[in-house]
CSV table of C-alpha atoms in Angstrom, one decimal:
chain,number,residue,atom,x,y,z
A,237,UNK,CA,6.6,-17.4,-26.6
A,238,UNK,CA,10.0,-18.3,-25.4
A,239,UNK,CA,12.9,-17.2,-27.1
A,240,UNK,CA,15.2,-21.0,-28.5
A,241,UNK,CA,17.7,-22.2,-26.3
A,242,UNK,CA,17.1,-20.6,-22.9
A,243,UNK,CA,18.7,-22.8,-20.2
A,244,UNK,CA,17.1,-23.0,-16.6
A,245,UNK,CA,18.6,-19.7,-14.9
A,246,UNK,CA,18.8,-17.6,-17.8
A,247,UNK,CA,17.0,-14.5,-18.0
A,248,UNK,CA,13.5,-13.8,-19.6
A,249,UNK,CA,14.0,-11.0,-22.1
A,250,UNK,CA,11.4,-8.9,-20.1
A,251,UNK,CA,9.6,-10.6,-16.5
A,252,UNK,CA,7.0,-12.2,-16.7
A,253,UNK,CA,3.8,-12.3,-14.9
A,254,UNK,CA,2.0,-15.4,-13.7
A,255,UNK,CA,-0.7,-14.3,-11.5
A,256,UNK,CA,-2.0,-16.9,-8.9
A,257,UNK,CA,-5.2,-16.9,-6.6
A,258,UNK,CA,-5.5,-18.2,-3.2
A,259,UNK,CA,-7.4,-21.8,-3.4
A,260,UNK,CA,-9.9,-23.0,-0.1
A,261,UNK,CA,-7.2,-25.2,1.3
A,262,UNK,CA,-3.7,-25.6,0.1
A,263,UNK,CA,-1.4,-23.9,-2.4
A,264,UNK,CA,-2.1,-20.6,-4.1
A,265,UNK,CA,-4.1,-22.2,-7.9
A,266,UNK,CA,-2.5,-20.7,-11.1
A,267,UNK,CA,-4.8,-18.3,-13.2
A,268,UNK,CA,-4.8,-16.5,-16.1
A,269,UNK,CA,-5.0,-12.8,-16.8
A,270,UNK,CA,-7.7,-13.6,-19.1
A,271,UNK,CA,-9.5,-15.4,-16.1
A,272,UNK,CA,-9.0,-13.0,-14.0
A,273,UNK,CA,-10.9,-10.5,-15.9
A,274,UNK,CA,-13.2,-12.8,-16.8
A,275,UNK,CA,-14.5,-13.8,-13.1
A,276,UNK,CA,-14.2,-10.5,-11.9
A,277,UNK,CA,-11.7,-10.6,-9.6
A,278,UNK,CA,-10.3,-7.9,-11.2
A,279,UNK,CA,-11.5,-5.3,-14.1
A,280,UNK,CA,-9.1,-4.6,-16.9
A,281,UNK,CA,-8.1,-2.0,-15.8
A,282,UNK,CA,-7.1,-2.9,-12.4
A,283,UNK,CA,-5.3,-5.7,-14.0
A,284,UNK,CA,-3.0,-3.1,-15.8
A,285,UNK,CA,-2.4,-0.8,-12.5
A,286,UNK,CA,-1.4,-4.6,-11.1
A,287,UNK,CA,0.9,-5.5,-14.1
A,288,UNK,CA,2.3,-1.9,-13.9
A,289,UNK,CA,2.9,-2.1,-9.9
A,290,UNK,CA,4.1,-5.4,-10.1
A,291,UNK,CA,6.4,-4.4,-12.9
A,292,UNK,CA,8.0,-1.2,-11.3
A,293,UNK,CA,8.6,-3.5,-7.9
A,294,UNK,CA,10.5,-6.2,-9.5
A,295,UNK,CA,12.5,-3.4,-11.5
A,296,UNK,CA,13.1,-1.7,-7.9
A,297,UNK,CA,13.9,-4.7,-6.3
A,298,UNK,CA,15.9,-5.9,-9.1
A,299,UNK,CA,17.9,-2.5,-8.6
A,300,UNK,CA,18.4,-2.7,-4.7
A,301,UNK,CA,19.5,-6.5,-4.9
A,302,UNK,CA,22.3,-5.0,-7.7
A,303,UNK,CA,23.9,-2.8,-5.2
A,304,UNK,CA,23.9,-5.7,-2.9
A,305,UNK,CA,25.9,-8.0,-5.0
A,306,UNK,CA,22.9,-9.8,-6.0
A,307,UNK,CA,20.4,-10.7,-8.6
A,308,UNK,CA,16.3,-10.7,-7.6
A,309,UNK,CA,15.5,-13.8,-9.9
A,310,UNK,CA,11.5,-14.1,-8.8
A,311,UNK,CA,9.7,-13.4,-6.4
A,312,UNK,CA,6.1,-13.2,-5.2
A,313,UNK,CA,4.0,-9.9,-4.7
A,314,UNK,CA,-0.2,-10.1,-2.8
A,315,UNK,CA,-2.5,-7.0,-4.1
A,316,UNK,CA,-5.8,-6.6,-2.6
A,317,UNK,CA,-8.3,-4.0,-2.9
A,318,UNK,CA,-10.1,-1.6,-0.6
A,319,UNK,CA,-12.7,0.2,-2.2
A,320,UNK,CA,-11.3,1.2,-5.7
A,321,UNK,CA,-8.0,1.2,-4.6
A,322,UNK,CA,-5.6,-1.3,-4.8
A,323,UNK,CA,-2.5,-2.1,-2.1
A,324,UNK,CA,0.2,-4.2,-2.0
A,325,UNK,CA,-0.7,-6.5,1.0
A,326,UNK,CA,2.1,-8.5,2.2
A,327,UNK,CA,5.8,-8.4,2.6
A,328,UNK,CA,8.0,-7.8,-0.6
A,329,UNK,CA,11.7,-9.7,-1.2
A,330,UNK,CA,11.9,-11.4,1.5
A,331,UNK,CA,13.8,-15.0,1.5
A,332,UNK,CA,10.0,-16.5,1.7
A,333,UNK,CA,8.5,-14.6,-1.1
A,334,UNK,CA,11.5,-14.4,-3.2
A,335,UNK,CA,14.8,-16.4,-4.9
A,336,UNK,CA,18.5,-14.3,-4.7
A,337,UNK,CA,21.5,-14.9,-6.7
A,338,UNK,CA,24.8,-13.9,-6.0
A,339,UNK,CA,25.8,-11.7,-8.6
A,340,UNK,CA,29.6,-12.2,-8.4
A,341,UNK,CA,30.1,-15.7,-10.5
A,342,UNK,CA,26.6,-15.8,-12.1
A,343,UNK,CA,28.1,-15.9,-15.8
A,344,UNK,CA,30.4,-18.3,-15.1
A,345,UNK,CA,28.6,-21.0,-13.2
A,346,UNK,CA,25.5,-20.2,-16.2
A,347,UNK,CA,27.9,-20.7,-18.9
A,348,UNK,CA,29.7,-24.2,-17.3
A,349,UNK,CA,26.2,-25.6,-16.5
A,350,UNK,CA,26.4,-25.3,-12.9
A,351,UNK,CA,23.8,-24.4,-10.2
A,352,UNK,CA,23.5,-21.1,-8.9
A,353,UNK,CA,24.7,-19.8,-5.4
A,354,UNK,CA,21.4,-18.6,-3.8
A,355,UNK,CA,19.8,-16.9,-1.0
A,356,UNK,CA,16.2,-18.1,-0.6
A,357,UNK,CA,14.1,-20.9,1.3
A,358,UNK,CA,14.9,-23.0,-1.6
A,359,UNK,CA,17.0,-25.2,-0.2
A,360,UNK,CA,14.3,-25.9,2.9
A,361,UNK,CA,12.1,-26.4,0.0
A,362,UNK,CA,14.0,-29.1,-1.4
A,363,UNK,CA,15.3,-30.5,1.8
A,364,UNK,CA,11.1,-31.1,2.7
A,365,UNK,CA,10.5,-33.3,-0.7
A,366,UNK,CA,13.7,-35.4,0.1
A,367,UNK,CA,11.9,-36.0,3.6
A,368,UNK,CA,8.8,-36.6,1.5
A,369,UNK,CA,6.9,-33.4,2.6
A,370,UNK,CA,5.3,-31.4,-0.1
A,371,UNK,CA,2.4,-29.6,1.7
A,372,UNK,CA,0.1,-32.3,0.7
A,373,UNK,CA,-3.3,-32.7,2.7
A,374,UNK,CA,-2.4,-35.5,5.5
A,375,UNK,CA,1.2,-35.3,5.4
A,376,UNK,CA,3.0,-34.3,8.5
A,377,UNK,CA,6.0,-31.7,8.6
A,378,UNK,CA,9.1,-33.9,9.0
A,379,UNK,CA,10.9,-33.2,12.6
A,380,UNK,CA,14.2,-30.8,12.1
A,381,UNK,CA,17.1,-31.4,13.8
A,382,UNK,CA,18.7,-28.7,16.4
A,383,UNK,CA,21.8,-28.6,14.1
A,384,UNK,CA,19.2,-28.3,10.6
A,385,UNK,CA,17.1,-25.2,12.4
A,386,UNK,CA,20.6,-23.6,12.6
A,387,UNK,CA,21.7,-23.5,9.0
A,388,UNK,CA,18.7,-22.6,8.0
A,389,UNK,CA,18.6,-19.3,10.4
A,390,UNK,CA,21.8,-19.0,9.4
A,391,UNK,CA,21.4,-18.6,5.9
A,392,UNK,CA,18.1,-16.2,6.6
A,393,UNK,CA,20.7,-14.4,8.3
A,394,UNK,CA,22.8,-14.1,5.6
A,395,UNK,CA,20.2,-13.1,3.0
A,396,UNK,CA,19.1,-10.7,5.5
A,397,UNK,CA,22.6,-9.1,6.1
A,398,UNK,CA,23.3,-9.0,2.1
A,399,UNK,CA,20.0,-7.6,1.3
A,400,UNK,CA,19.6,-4.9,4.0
A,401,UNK,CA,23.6,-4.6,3.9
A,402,UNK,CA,23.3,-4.6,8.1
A,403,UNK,CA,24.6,-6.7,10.4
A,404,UNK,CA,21.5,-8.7,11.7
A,405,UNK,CA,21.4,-8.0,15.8
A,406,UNK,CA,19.1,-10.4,17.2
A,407,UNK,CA,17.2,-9.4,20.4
A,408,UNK,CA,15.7,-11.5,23.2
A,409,UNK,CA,12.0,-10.2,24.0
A,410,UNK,CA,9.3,-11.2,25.8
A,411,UNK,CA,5.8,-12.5,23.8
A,412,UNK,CA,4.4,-8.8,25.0
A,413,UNK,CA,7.4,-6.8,23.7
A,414,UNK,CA,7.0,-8.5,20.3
A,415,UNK,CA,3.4,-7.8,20.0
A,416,UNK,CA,3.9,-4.6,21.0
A,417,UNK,CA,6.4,-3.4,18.0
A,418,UNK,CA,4.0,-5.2,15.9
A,419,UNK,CA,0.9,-3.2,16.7
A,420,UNK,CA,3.1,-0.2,16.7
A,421,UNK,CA,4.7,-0.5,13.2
A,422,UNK,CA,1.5,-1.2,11.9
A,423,UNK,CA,0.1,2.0,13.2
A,424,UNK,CA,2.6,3.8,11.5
A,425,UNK,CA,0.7,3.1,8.4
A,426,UNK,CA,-2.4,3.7,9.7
């Protein structure tokens, strides 16, 4: 249960977990733990190695945003499993898989009712429904404009520079040089 009088923003007392499973076609579908176990998808007690993983992330990430100046609100994590073991299989706190608050003016703006100053794909989020795209079978992405792809890779910018705590350098490569770091970063964990 929810504790009385939480306002959108505050903070759960501890996280919560609400697992999700990738559907056919479309978004991920909401399950339950009790599902989960219950279809196999995972035993019991792979679903308390995921709770515990998932739980020692967000209080990492949580910890790592702090030093930054900012608050890890939520965010998304993908476990799959080879064999008996399980693996986080996807990227972690990124702007796509997670939502960023500043830190600095987080108490004030909670307490005079205001929204939050955020880092996230949020706002692209919300700028889709007022185009009237929301991922629906047979809608079509709405064109962006030159000066809209801009702030948007300007704000990934910034989440990037406040999260790493680097100045972002882009660099121009080639389709081949790309590929190339790819296959070689992933062999690195080989």
């Amino acid at each position: 249960t929810m504790p009385d009088g939480l306002k959108e923003n505050d903070f759960f007392p501890t996280p919560i977990i609400t697992p999700s499973t990738k559907a056919d076609a479309g978004h991920d579908e909401d399950i339950s733990k009790e599902q989960i176990i219950a279809t196999g998808l995972a035993t019991a007690e792979d679903w308390t190695i995921l709770e515990k993983y998932t739980l020692a992330l967000f209080a990492r990430g949580k910890e790592i945003a702090a030093k930054r100046g900012l608050i890890l609100v939520d965010t998304k994590y993908e476990f799959g499993k080879i064999g008996d073991e399980i693996f986080l299989m996807d990227e972690i706190h990124t702007p796509d898989s997670s939502r960023y608050f500043f830190a600095e003016g987080f108490e004030e703006r909670q307490e005079a009712g205001e929204r939050q100053k955020q880092l996230s794909k949020e706002f692209v989020r919300e700028w889709l429904i007022q185009n009237n795209f929301m991922g629906k079978e047979g809608q079509t992405v709405p064109a962006m404009s030159d000066e809209w792809i801009d702030v948007i890779s300007k704000r990934y910018i910034e989440l990037y520079e406040n999260v790493i705590g680097d100045k972002f350098k882009p660099e121009a490569l080639a389709s081949a040089e790309t590929n190339e770091r790819i296959v070689k970063s992933i062999e690195k964990f080989s």
